[in-house]
Short mmCIF file of C-alpha atoms and ligand atoms in Angstrom, two decimals:
data_model
loop_
_atom_site.label_atom_id
_atom_site.label_comp_id
_atom_site.label_asym_id
_atom_site.label_seq_id
_atom_site.Cartn_x
_atom_site.Cartn_y
_atom_site.Cartn_z
CA MET A 118 15.50 -16.62 -126.72
CA SER A 119 18.32 -15.29 -124.57
CA SER A 120 20.95 -17.99 -124.68
CA GLU A 121 23.23 -19.10 -121.88
CA ILE A 122 25.92 -20.58 -124.09
CA ALA A 123 27.50 -19.70 -127.41
CA ILE A 124 29.06 -22.62 -129.22
CA VAL A 125 31.32 -21.68 -132.12
CA GLY A 126 31.75 -24.38 -134.78
CA ALA A 127 29.11 -27.00 -135.63
CA GLY A 128 31.50 -29.77 -136.59
CA LEU A 129 31.70 -33.13 -134.82
CA ALA A 130 32.49 -31.51 -131.46
CA GLY A 131 30.27 -28.43 -131.60
CA SER A 132 27.22 -30.39 -132.79
CA GLU A 133 27.59 -32.94 -129.99
CA ALA A 134 28.30 -30.22 -127.38
CA ALA A 135 25.21 -28.24 -128.46
CA TRP A 136 23.02 -31.34 -128.22
CA GLN A 137 24.31 -32.37 -124.79
CA ALA A 138 23.85 -28.84 -123.41
CA ALA A 139 20.37 -28.52 -124.97
CA VAL A 140 19.07 -31.84 -123.62
CA ARG A 141 20.19 -30.63 -120.18
CA GLY A 142 17.91 -27.63 -120.51
CA VAL A 143 20.55 -25.08 -121.54
CA LYS A 144 19.70 -22.53 -124.25
CA VAL A 145 22.40 -22.58 -126.92
CA ASP A 146 23.37 -20.22 -129.75
CA LEU A 147 25.26 -22.42 -132.20
CA PHE A 148 27.46 -20.47 -134.64
CA ASP A 149 29.04 -21.79 -137.81
CA MET A 150 30.47 -19.85 -140.71
CA LYS A 151 28.95 -22.39 -143.14
CA PRO A 152 27.39 -21.88 -145.65
CA LEU A 153 28.69 -18.29 -145.87
CA LYS A 154 32.31 -19.44 -145.78
CA PHE A 155 34.00 -22.84 -145.93
CA SER A 156 37.38 -24.02 -144.63
CA PRO A 157 39.65 -25.46 -147.37
CA ALA A 158 38.42 -29.00 -146.50
CA HIS A 159 34.70 -28.43 -145.82
CA LYS A 160 32.25 -28.55 -148.74
CA ASN A 161 28.82 -29.56 -147.38
CA ASN A 162 26.27 -26.99 -146.14
CA ASN A 163 25.29 -29.34 -143.32
CA PHE A 164 26.94 -29.68 -139.93
CA ALA A 165 29.16 -32.48 -138.52
CA GLU A 166 30.79 -32.85 -141.90
CA LEU A 167 33.27 -35.72 -142.34
CA VAL A 168 35.97 -34.00 -144.37
CA CYS A 169 37.88 -37.08 -145.49
CA SER A 170 37.16 -40.74 -144.76
CA ASN A 171 33.58 -41.82 -143.94
CA SER A 172 34.84 -44.20 -141.25
CA PHE A 173 34.65 -43.91 -137.48
CA ARG A 174 37.24 -46.74 -137.37
CA SER A 175 36.87 -50.00 -135.43
CA ASP A 176 33.54 -50.68 -133.73
CA ASP A 177 34.95 -53.60 -131.71
CA TYR A 178 34.51 -52.24 -128.22
CA MET A 179 36.01 -55.21 -126.40
CA HIS A 180 39.34 -55.05 -128.26
CA ASN A 181 39.85 -51.58 -129.61
CA ALA A 182 40.16 -48.24 -127.82
CA VAL A 183 38.17 -46.24 -130.37
CA GLY A 184 35.50 -48.97 -130.42
CA LEU A 185 35.31 -48.63 -126.64
CA LEU A 186 34.88 -44.86 -126.98
CA HIS A 187 31.99 -45.56 -129.44
CA GLU A 188 30.34 -47.79 -126.87
CA GLU A 189 30.75 -45.34 -123.99
CA MET A 190 29.27 -42.59 -126.17
CA ARG A 191 26.36 -44.83 -127.17
CA ARG A 192 25.61 -45.68 -123.54
CA ALA A 193 25.81 -41.97 -122.69
CA ASP A 194 23.28 -41.03 -125.44
CA SER A 195 25.63 -39.29 -127.84
CA LEU A 196 23.93 -37.62 -130.79
CA VAL A 197 26.85 -38.37 -133.13
CA MET A 198 26.83 -42.07 -132.29
CA SER A 199 23.06 -42.48 -132.57
CA VAL A 200 23.04 -40.82 -136.00
CA ALA A 201 26.13 -42.81 -137.04
CA ASP A 202 24.27 -46.03 -136.16
CA GLU A 203 21.21 -44.80 -138.07
CA THR A 204 23.21 -44.01 -141.22
CA LYS A 205 25.82 -46.75 -141.17
CA VAL A 206 27.00 -48.55 -144.30
CA PRO A 207 28.66 -52.00 -144.44
CA ALA A 208 32.36 -51.75 -143.50
CA GLY A 209 33.38 -55.03 -141.87
CA GLY A 210 34.42 -54.44 -138.26
CA ALA A 211 34.54 -50.68 -138.75
CA LEU A 212 31.71 -48.21 -138.29
CA ALA A 213 31.32 -46.24 -141.52
CA VAL A 214 28.47 -43.94 -142.44
CA ASP A 215 26.73 -42.42 -145.44
CA ARG A 216 28.38 -39.04 -144.92
CA GLU A 217 25.68 -36.97 -146.67
CA LEU A 218 22.85 -38.56 -144.73
CA PHE A 219 24.85 -38.41 -141.49
CA ALA A 220 25.46 -34.64 -141.77
CA GLN A 221 21.89 -34.01 -142.93
CA LYS A 222 20.31 -35.89 -140.01
CA ILE A 223 22.58 -34.24 -137.42
CA THR A 224 21.69 -30.81 -138.84
CA GLU A 225 17.95 -31.59 -138.84
CA LYS A 226 18.04 -32.78 -135.23
CA LEU A 227 19.96 -29.72 -134.06
CA ALA A 228 17.67 -27.36 -135.97
CA ALA A 229 14.55 -29.01 -134.51
CA HIS A 230 15.65 -28.78 -130.86
CA LYS A 231 13.79 -26.09 -128.97
CA ASN A 232 16.89 -25.06 -126.99
CA ILE A 233 19.18 -24.62 -130.01
CA ASN A 234 19.34 -21.46 -132.09
CA ILE A 235 21.52 -21.79 -135.20
CA ILE A 236 23.35 -18.71 -136.47
CA SER A 237 25.37 -18.61 -139.72
CA LYS A 238 28.28 -16.31 -138.96
CA GLU A 239 32.05 -16.36 -138.97
CA ILE A 240 33.24 -15.37 -135.52
CA GLN A 241 36.38 -13.28 -135.96
CA THR A 242 37.22 -12.40 -132.36
CA LEU A 243 36.30 -13.74 -128.93
CA GLY A 244 35.22 -10.21 -127.94
CA GLU A 245 32.21 -10.48 -130.30
CA LEU A 246 30.61 -13.02 -127.98
CA ASP A 247 28.88 -11.67 -124.89
CA TYR A 248 27.67 -14.83 -123.15
CA PRO A 249 28.08 -16.29 -119.65
CA LEU A 250 29.70 -19.37 -121.26
CA ILE A 251 31.36 -19.93 -124.64
CA ILE A 252 32.58 -23.19 -126.20
CA ILE A 253 35.10 -22.88 -129.03
CA ALA A 254 34.87 -25.95 -131.28
CA THR A 255 36.21 -24.59 -134.55
CA GLY A 256 38.44 -27.55 -135.29
CA PRO A 257 41.81 -28.09 -136.96
CA LEU A 258 40.99 -25.58 -139.72
CA THR A 259 39.73 -22.76 -137.49
CA ALA A 260 39.29 -19.64 -139.64
CA GLN A 261 42.40 -17.52 -139.40
CA ASN A 262 41.17 -14.36 -137.67
CA LEU A 263 39.67 -16.31 -134.80
CA ALA A 264 42.78 -18.51 -134.53
CA LEU A 265 44.97 -15.41 -134.28
CA ASP A 266 42.66 -13.91 -131.66
CA ILE A 267 42.77 -17.14 -129.62
CA GLN A 268 46.54 -17.06 -129.91
CA LYS A 269 46.52 -13.47 -128.59
CA SER A 270 44.24 -14.42 -125.69
CA THR A 271 46.34 -17.43 -124.69
CA SER A 272 49.97 -16.95 -125.65
CA HIS A 273 52.00 -17.16 -128.81
CA SER A 274 53.62 -20.47 -127.94
CA ALA A 275 50.38 -22.10 -126.75
CA LEU A 276 48.63 -22.33 -130.13
CA ALA A 277 50.05 -24.25 -133.09
CA PHE A 278 48.95 -24.07 -136.73
CA TYR A 279 50.54 -27.36 -137.78
CA ASP A 280 51.13 -30.64 -136.06
CA ALA A 281 54.52 -32.29 -136.47
CA ILE A 282 53.95 -35.70 -135.00
CA ALA A 283 56.63 -38.22 -134.20
CA PRO A 284 55.43 -41.84 -134.00
CA VAL A 285 54.54 -43.25 -130.59
CA VAL A 286 55.03 -46.92 -129.68
CA TYR A 287 53.83 -49.05 -126.78
CA LYS A 288 56.80 -49.41 -124.43
CA GLU A 289 56.02 -53.07 -123.77
CA SER A 290 56.65 -53.82 -127.46
CA ILE A 291 60.26 -52.54 -127.37
CA ASP A 292 62.92 -55.28 -127.33
CA PHE A 293 65.19 -54.59 -124.36
CA SER A 294 67.62 -57.32 -125.38
CA LYS A 295 68.76 -54.69 -127.92
CA ALA A 296 67.57 -51.39 -126.41
CA TRP A 297 68.62 -49.84 -123.09
CA TYR A 298 67.81 -46.96 -120.77
CA GLN A 299 70.30 -44.09 -120.64
CA SER A 300 70.29 -40.29 -120.93
CA ARG A 301 73.05 -38.70 -123.00
CA TYR A 302 76.17 -38.14 -120.84
CA ASP A 303 74.07 -39.64 -118.03
CA LYS A 304 72.38 -36.27 -117.49
CA GLY A 305 68.87 -36.44 -116.02
CA GLU A 306 67.27 -39.69 -114.91
CA MET A 307 68.53 -42.91 -116.47
CA LYS A 308 64.99 -43.94 -117.51
CA ASP A 309 64.27 -40.67 -119.35
CA TYR A 310 65.38 -42.18 -122.67
CA ILE A 311 65.32 -45.62 -124.26
CA ASN A 312 68.09 -46.05 -126.85
CA CYS A 313 68.09 -48.26 -129.94
CA PRO A 314 71.58 -48.68 -131.47
CA LEU A 315 72.42 -48.95 -135.18
CA SER A 316 75.69 -50.22 -136.68
CA LYS A 317 77.09 -48.50 -139.80
CA GLU A 318 75.45 -51.13 -142.06
CA GLU A 319 72.12 -50.88 -140.23
CA TYR A 320 72.19 -47.08 -140.39
CA GLU A 321 72.90 -47.04 -144.14
CA ALA A 322 70.16 -49.60 -144.80
CA PHE A 323 67.77 -47.52 -142.70
CA ILE A 324 68.56 -44.30 -144.62
CA LYS A 325 68.10 -46.10 -147.94
CA ALA A 326 64.73 -47.51 -146.85
CA LEU A 327 63.68 -44.06 -145.64
CA LEU A 328 64.54 -42.44 -148.97
CA ASP A 329 62.80 -45.17 -150.97
CA ALA A 330 59.64 -45.20 -148.83
CA GLU A 331 56.29 -43.86 -150.00
CA LYS A 332 55.36 -40.43 -148.71
CA ALA A 333 51.84 -39.11 -148.05
CA GLU A 334 50.80 -36.09 -150.14
CA PHE A 335 50.17 -32.67 -148.64
CA HIS A 336 46.77 -31.09 -149.34
CA ASP A 337 46.94 -27.91 -151.48
CA PHE A 338 46.42 -25.76 -148.41
CA GLU A 339 49.28 -27.43 -146.55
CA ASN A 340 52.16 -26.52 -148.83
CA ASP A 341 53.92 -24.28 -146.35
CA ALA A 342 53.80 -26.87 -143.58
CA TYR A 343 57.55 -27.02 -143.16
CA PHE A 344 57.85 -23.35 -142.28
CA ASP A 345 56.08 -23.79 -139.01
CA GLY A 346 56.91 -27.36 -138.01
CA CYS A 347 60.15 -29.22 -137.72
CA LEU A 348 61.59 -30.96 -140.76
CA PRO A 349 60.38 -34.50 -141.50
CA ILE A 350 63.16 -37.08 -141.09
CA GLU A 351 62.93 -38.15 -144.73
CA VAL A 352 63.58 -34.53 -145.79
CA MET A 353 66.60 -34.42 -143.46
CA ALA A 354 67.81 -37.70 -144.97
CA GLU A 355 67.54 -36.23 -148.49
CA ARG A 356 70.04 -33.58 -147.45
CA GLY A 357 72.84 -36.12 -147.05
CA ILE A 358 73.58 -39.50 -145.58
CA GLU A 359 75.13 -38.02 -142.43
CA THR A 360 72.40 -35.45 -141.68
CA LEU A 361 70.40 -37.69 -139.34
CA ARG A 362 73.56 -38.91 -137.60
CA PHE A 363 74.29 -35.27 -136.76
CA GLY A 364 70.64 -34.65 -135.90
CA PRO A 365 68.10 -36.80 -134.04
CA MET A 366 70.19 -39.99 -134.50
CA LYS A 367 73.45 -38.63 -133.11
CA PRO A 368 75.20 -41.32 -131.08
CA VAL A 369 77.13 -39.11 -128.62
CA GLY A 370 77.15 -39.54 -124.85
CA LEU A 371 75.84 -43.11 -124.92
CA THR A 372 77.35 -46.59 -124.43
CA ASN A 373 75.48 -49.74 -125.37
CA PRO A 374 75.59 -51.97 -122.24
CA HIS A 375 74.82 -55.09 -124.33
CA SER A 376 78.10 -54.73 -126.28
CA ASN A 377 80.00 -52.13 -124.22
CA GLU A 378 80.43 -50.16 -127.45
CA LYS A 379 79.53 -46.67 -128.60
CA PRO A 380 76.76 -47.00 -131.20
CA TYR A 381 77.32 -45.71 -134.76
CA ALA A 382 73.89 -44.09 -134.68
CA VAL A 383 71.07 -44.19 -132.18
CA VAL A 384 67.30 -43.74 -132.07
CA GLN A 385 65.96 -42.40 -128.79
CA LEU A 386 62.49 -42.84 -127.32
CA ARG A 387 61.17 -40.43 -124.72
CA GLN A 388 58.41 -41.00 -122.20
CA ASP A 389 55.08 -39.84 -123.64
CA ASN A 390 52.60 -40.26 -120.79
CA LEU A 391 52.68 -40.24 -117.02
CA GLN A 392 52.08 -43.98 -116.70
CA ASP A 393 55.08 -44.52 -119.02
CA THR A 394 53.23 -46.99 -121.23
CA LEU A 395 53.96 -44.93 -124.38
CA ARG A 396 57.26 -43.73 -125.84
CA ASN A 397 57.70 -41.27 -128.73
CA ILE A 398 60.58 -41.58 -131.20
CA VAL A 399 62.49 -38.36 -130.64
CA GLY A 400 62.77 -36.06 -133.68
CA PHE A 401 61.05 -38.54 -136.03
CA GLN A 402 58.20 -36.35 -137.35
CA THR A 403 57.46 -37.70 -140.80
CA LYS A 404 55.18 -37.66 -143.85
CA LEU A 405 55.83 -41.32 -144.72
CA LYS A 406 52.67 -43.35 -145.34
CA TYR A 407 51.61 -45.35 -142.28
CA SER A 408 52.45 -48.70 -143.90
CA ALA A 409 55.91 -47.37 -144.80
CA GLN A 410 56.46 -46.10 -141.24
CA LYS A 411 55.75 -49.54 -139.86
CA ARG A 412 58.10 -51.20 -142.33
CA VAL A 413 60.97 -48.68 -142.15
CA PHE A 414 60.94 -48.11 -138.38
CA SER A 415 60.87 -51.87 -137.80
CA LEU A 416 64.40 -51.91 -139.25
CA ILE A 417 65.61 -50.18 -136.09
CA PRO A 418 67.11 -52.74 -133.69
CA GLY A 419 64.83 -52.91 -130.65
CA LEU A 420 61.79 -51.75 -132.62
CA GLN A 421 61.56 -54.79 -134.89
CA ASN A 422 58.22 -55.78 -133.26
CA ALA A 423 57.15 -52.34 -132.13
CA GLU A 424 53.42 -51.71 -131.89
CA PHE A 425 52.45 -48.19 -132.84
CA ALA A 426 49.97 -46.24 -130.72
CA ARG A 427 50.24 -43.35 -133.18
CA PHE A 428 52.01 -42.93 -136.49
CA GLY A 429 53.88 -39.75 -137.35
CA GLY A 430 52.42 -37.00 -139.49
CA ILE A 431 52.48 -33.34 -140.47
CA HIS A 432 49.20 -31.54 -141.21
CA LYS A 433 47.54 -28.19 -141.04
CA ASN A 434 46.10 -28.43 -137.60
CA THR A 435 45.16 -25.57 -135.29
CA PHE A 436 45.35 -26.66 -131.66
CA ILE A 437 46.06 -25.20 -128.27
CA LYS A 438 48.34 -26.55 -125.56
CA SER A 439 45.44 -27.75 -123.46
CA PRO A 440 47.57 -29.26 -120.65
CA ILE A 441 48.81 -25.83 -119.63
CA LEU A 442 45.82 -23.72 -120.69
CA LEU A 443 42.74 -25.69 -119.64
CA ASP A 444 41.42 -27.01 -116.34
CA ASN A 445 40.00 -30.54 -116.01
CA PHE A 446 36.62 -29.34 -117.27
CA LEU A 447 37.98 -27.89 -120.54
CA ARG A 448 37.79 -24.28 -119.28
CA LEU A 449 40.52 -21.75 -119.96
CA LYS A 450 42.25 -21.36 -116.59
CA SER A 451 42.74 -17.62 -117.15
CA ASN A 452 39.10 -17.09 -118.22
CA PRO A 453 36.81 -19.93 -117.08
CA LYS A 454 33.82 -18.72 -119.07
CA LEU A 455 35.71 -19.84 -122.19
CA MET A 456 35.71 -23.58 -122.90
CA PHE A 457 37.29 -25.54 -125.76
CA ALA A 458 36.13 -28.75 -127.43
CA GLY A 459 37.09 -31.03 -130.32
CA GLN A 460 40.31 -31.26 -132.21
CA ILE A 461 41.40 -27.74 -131.27
CA THR A 462 42.08 -29.16 -127.77
CA GLY A 463 44.61 -31.70 -129.07
CA CYS A 464 42.51 -34.80 -129.52
CA GLU A 465 42.63 -36.31 -133.01
CA GLY A 466 39.89 -37.92 -135.08
CA TYR A 467 36.16 -37.69 -135.72
CA VAL A 468 35.13 -39.84 -132.76
CA GLU A 469 37.57 -38.28 -130.32
CA SER A 470 36.45 -34.78 -131.36
CA ALA A 471 32.82 -35.74 -130.85
CA ALA A 472 33.71 -37.29 -127.45
CA VAL A 473 35.44 -34.12 -126.25
CA GLY A 474 32.44 -32.17 -127.58
CA PHE A 475 30.20 -34.50 -125.58
CA LEU A 476 32.16 -33.78 -122.40
CA ALA A 477 32.19 -30.02 -122.99
CA GLY A 478 28.42 -30.07 -123.55
CA VAL A 479 27.83 -32.05 -120.36
CA PHE A 480 30.17 -29.86 -118.28
CA SER A 481 28.52 -26.72 -119.65
CA GLY A 482 25.17 -28.14 -118.49
CA PHE A 483 26.57 -28.31 -114.95
CA PHE A 484 28.01 -24.78 -115.12
CA ALA A 485 24.90 -23.20 -116.63
CA SER A 486 22.75 -24.61 -113.83
CA ASN A 487 25.28 -23.86 -111.06
CA LYS A 488 25.75 -27.54 -110.25
CA THR A 489 29.02 -29.15 -109.23
CA PRO A 490 30.43 -30.92 -112.30
CA VAL A 491 31.47 -34.56 -112.14
CA LEU A 492 34.35 -35.97 -114.20
CA PRO A 493 34.05 -39.38 -115.87
CA PRO A 494 35.91 -42.10 -113.89
CA ARG A 495 39.60 -42.45 -114.82
CA ALA A 496 39.10 -46.02 -116.09
CA THR A 497 36.85 -44.87 -118.95
CA ALA A 498 37.88 -44.03 -122.51
CA PHE A 499 36.28 -40.59 -121.98
CA ALA A 500 38.65 -39.88 -119.08
CA SER A 501 41.61 -41.42 -120.94
CA MET A 502 41.07 -38.90 -123.73
CA LEU A 503 40.93 -36.12 -121.13
CA ALA A 504 44.17 -37.51 -119.66
CA HIS A 505 45.94 -36.69 -122.92
CA LEU A 506 44.53 -33.16 -122.82
CA SER A 507 45.99 -32.64 -119.36
CA ASN A 508 49.28 -34.47 -119.89
CA THR A 509 52.08 -32.01 -119.20
CA GLN A 510 54.76 -34.62 -120.00
CA ASN A 511 56.66 -33.32 -123.07
CA ILE A 512 54.57 -30.15 -123.07
CA ASP A 513 56.97 -28.46 -125.52
CA SER A 514 56.12 -31.06 -128.13
CA TYR A 515 52.42 -31.51 -127.23
CA GLN A 516 50.64 -32.90 -130.31
CA PRO A 517 47.12 -34.12 -131.16
CA MET A 518 46.46 -37.78 -130.41
CA ASN A 519 43.87 -40.48 -131.12
CA ILE A 520 42.44 -42.52 -128.27
CA ASN A 521 44.58 -45.61 -127.57
CA PHE A 522 45.03 -48.05 -124.68
CA GLY A 523 48.33 -46.39 -123.76
CA LEU A 524 46.30 -43.45 -122.41
CA PHE A 525 44.30 -45.69 -120.07
CA GLN A 526 45.12 -46.17 -116.42
CA PRO A 527 47.36 -49.26 -116.30
CA LEU A 528 45.68 -52.47 -115.12
CA GLU A 529 46.55 -53.95 -111.75
CA PRO A 530 48.30 -57.33 -112.10
CA ILE A 531 46.08 -60.32 -111.33
CA ILE A 532 47.14 -62.76 -108.62
CA THR A 533 47.28 -66.38 -109.77
CA ALA A 534 46.17 -69.40 -107.70
CA GLN A 535 49.86 -69.84 -106.83
CA GLY A 536 49.93 -66.30 -105.41
CA LYS A 537 52.05 -64.93 -108.27
CA GLN A 538 51.45 -61.61 -110.05
CA LYS A 539 50.39 -61.92 -113.67
CA HIS A 540 50.20 -59.08 -116.19
CA LEU A 541 47.55 -59.61 -118.83
CA LYS A 542 48.63 -59.41 -122.45
CA GLY A 543 47.08 -59.12 -125.93
CA LEU A 544 43.33 -59.64 -126.28
CA GLN A 545 42.85 -60.48 -122.59
CA LYS A 546 44.37 -57.15 -121.64
CA LYS A 547 42.15 -55.20 -124.02
CA GLU A 548 39.07 -57.03 -122.73
CA ALA A 549 40.05 -56.18 -119.17
CA TYR A 550 40.36 -52.48 -120.08
CA ALA A 551 36.95 -52.58 -121.78
CA LYS A 552 35.16 -54.38 -118.93
CA ARG A 553 36.67 -52.07 -116.31
CA ALA A 554 35.77 -48.97 -118.36
CA LEU A 555 32.15 -49.95 -118.99
CA LEU A 556 31.61 -50.94 -115.38
CA SER A 557 32.94 -47.66 -114.06
CA LEU A 558 30.99 -45.70 -116.69
CA GLU A 559 27.70 -46.88 -115.16
CA GLY A 560 28.16 -44.89 -111.95
CA TRP A 561 28.97 -41.71 -113.87
CA LEU A 562 25.92 -42.11 -116.10
CA LYS A 563 23.78 -42.45 -112.96
CA ASP A 564 25.33 -39.22 -111.59
CA LEU A 565 24.52 -37.44 -114.86
CA HIS A 566 21.00 -38.78 -114.84
CA ASN A 567 20.41 -37.67 -111.25
CA ALA A 568 21.91 -34.23 -111.85
CA PHE A 569 19.74 -33.47 -114.88
CA SER A 570 16.68 -35.69 -114.45
CA THR A 571 14.24 -32.76 -114.51
CA ASN A 572 15.61 -31.06 -117.66
CA GLY A 573 14.53 -31.64 -121.24
C1 FAD B 859 41.93 -32.47 -144.16
C2 FAD B 859 41.56 -33.25 -142.95
C3 FAD B 859 41.22 -34.60 -143.07
C4 FAD B 859 40.86 -35.35 -141.92
N1 FAD B 859 40.51 -36.65 -142.07
C5 FAD B 859 40.10 -37.36 -141.01
C6 FAD B 859 39.67 -38.72 -141.16
O1 FAD B 859 39.64 -39.24 -142.26
N2 FAD B 859 39.28 -39.40 -140.06
C7 FAD B 859 39.28 -38.84 -138.83
O2 FAD B 859 38.87 -39.51 -137.86
N3 FAD B 859 39.69 -37.56 -138.65
C8 FAD B 859 40.10 -36.80 -139.70
N4 FAD B 859 40.51 -35.50 -139.54
C9 FAD B 859 40.71 -34.97 -138.19
C10 FAD B 859 39.49 -34.49 -137.38
O3 FAD B 859 38.97 -35.57 -136.73
C11 FAD B 859 38.39 -33.80 -138.12
O4 FAD B 859 38.91 -32.63 -138.64
C12 FAD B 859 37.16 -33.48 -137.21
O5 FAD B 859 36.17 -33.04 -138.06
C13 FAD B 859 37.42 -32.49 -136.11
O6 FAD B 859 36.22 -32.18 -135.44
P1 FAD B 859 35.93 -30.73 -134.84
O7 FAD B 859 34.52 -30.69 -134.43
O8 FAD B 859 36.96 -30.42 -133.83
O9 FAD B 859 36.16 -29.72 -136.07
P2 FAD B 859 35.36 -29.66 -137.45
O10 FAD B 859 34.58 -30.88 -137.68
O11 FAD B 859 36.36 -29.22 -138.47
O12 FAD B 859 34.32 -28.48 -137.22
C14 FAD B 859 34.70 -27.15 -137.07
C15 FAD B 859 33.57 -26.27 -137.55
O13 FAD B 859 33.88 -24.93 -137.19
C16 FAD B 859 33.55 -24.05 -138.24
N5 FAD B 859 34.39 -22.85 -138.08
C17 FAD B 859 35.73 -22.75 -138.16
N6 FAD B 859 36.12 -21.51 -137.85
C18 FAD B 859 35.01 -20.81 -137.59
C19 FAD B 859 34.76 -19.45 -137.21
N7 FAD B 859 35.75 -18.58 -137.04
N8 FAD B 859 33.48 -19.05 -137.01
C20 FAD B 859 32.44 -19.91 -137.19
N9 FAD B 859 32.62 -21.20 -137.55
C21 FAD B 859 33.90 -21.64 -137.73
C22 FAD B 859 33.78 -24.87 -139.50
O14 FAD B 859 32.99 -24.39 -140.57
C23 FAD B 859 33.38 -26.29 -139.06
O15 FAD B 859 32.03 -26.56 -139.37
C24 FAD B 859 40.88 -34.73 -140.65
C25 FAD B 859 41.24 -33.39 -140.54
C26 FAD B 859 41.56 -32.65 -141.66
C27 FAD B 859 41.91 -31.20 -141.50
#
């Protein structure tokens, strides 16, 4: 078989991408270094291995962004979702699977497809692959030689080996009776930063809580994480009570308009997405456990009721700066025959990686058959994930992210019987996102069906 596409990595993304390309009539060579070599987290000979939890998180598609992504993938005939449904185990409102059976069934289906040729090989350089189209889906633990070669082919600063994630909160959950908009020394636009002030007592209580809080452990292979990333705030705090006040919490160049005073310390939040529904806490990368982050960061005036779209973290995580490197169809702008999929693009999570693999597989089907590709509508969870991968806001601190409603296109206000504008909140808002997404998905699925109706 002479194949039209090489897919490197048969994890969540590569397996889904191979399937979507194959069912669209494209001949695929699917490479994985397993079982000849394993990353430090992979152990199973089979593909689509879940390296940690066996959960795909919430399955509630009317109220949860990842649940909505599940549902869109189901309706779009995702391999990962159909096998997840086949192998699911009881887990309340979450979708959890028997991980052994899940990986085994995915591997069997891929191996049985007439358009898929599986090759056990570690790809060391991109130059080894002579194909019209290549999808790199080697994940957060991409083997080192290939990662270095990708870095060489993109640019040094466009590939990271660790994430250093600061928490992100929904802007609407910030209390503006305490917080205010201002840039230091009034440089830049006023709305660039939201400031949360701390008095001396509040600052000292915050530092104490930070030092006492429970930290997540590093894996053995992550011990040198600090060398590459920025220091976690709790490590800065260990260096002395004033360290944070001279670092990310420095109060200079700001006046609190609620009190007309200079704050003793300040926490700043920077815009995280174009719609400005999400704000990241500047300089607050952390290894605190998620429950501790919620508790400790809620001590910050203005964030007492903050809802977190993403918690902070530091992990071994190989990813590229997709927003500057890739086009809308996941192709390298400087070499469009090279596509990327899965967590290496800067999505985060099993489901998100599979979803980006799904999109790469579908797009590759268009390219391999010289058809004009069609993007999913912006209202969908699929497109919202792509929106993160093309978000040039804060490009210097681009970090992997889970799907969340903050990435969705904001809803239009509804007009009440009295002619007033009303912004939906809470469950109603989530339901409106879900209904809009699933409605707009239908048209895209029809386009896909029409484009590939004669393939098999
Ligand atoms: C330690 C750890 C724990 C995680 N826990 C969770 C969790 O609990 N829940 C969650 O939702 N997400 C978790 N993630 C994040 C992420 O969702 C998963 O890593 C997910 O599997 C990523 O999917 P992927 O397809 O991009 O990569 P992977 O699933 O990692 O697949 C990559 C594949 O590429 C292969 N490969 C790598 N380099 C080469 C090469 N040079 N040549 C050939 N093959 C190669 C690997 O063998 C692997 O099979 C975790 C990540 C890590 C690192």
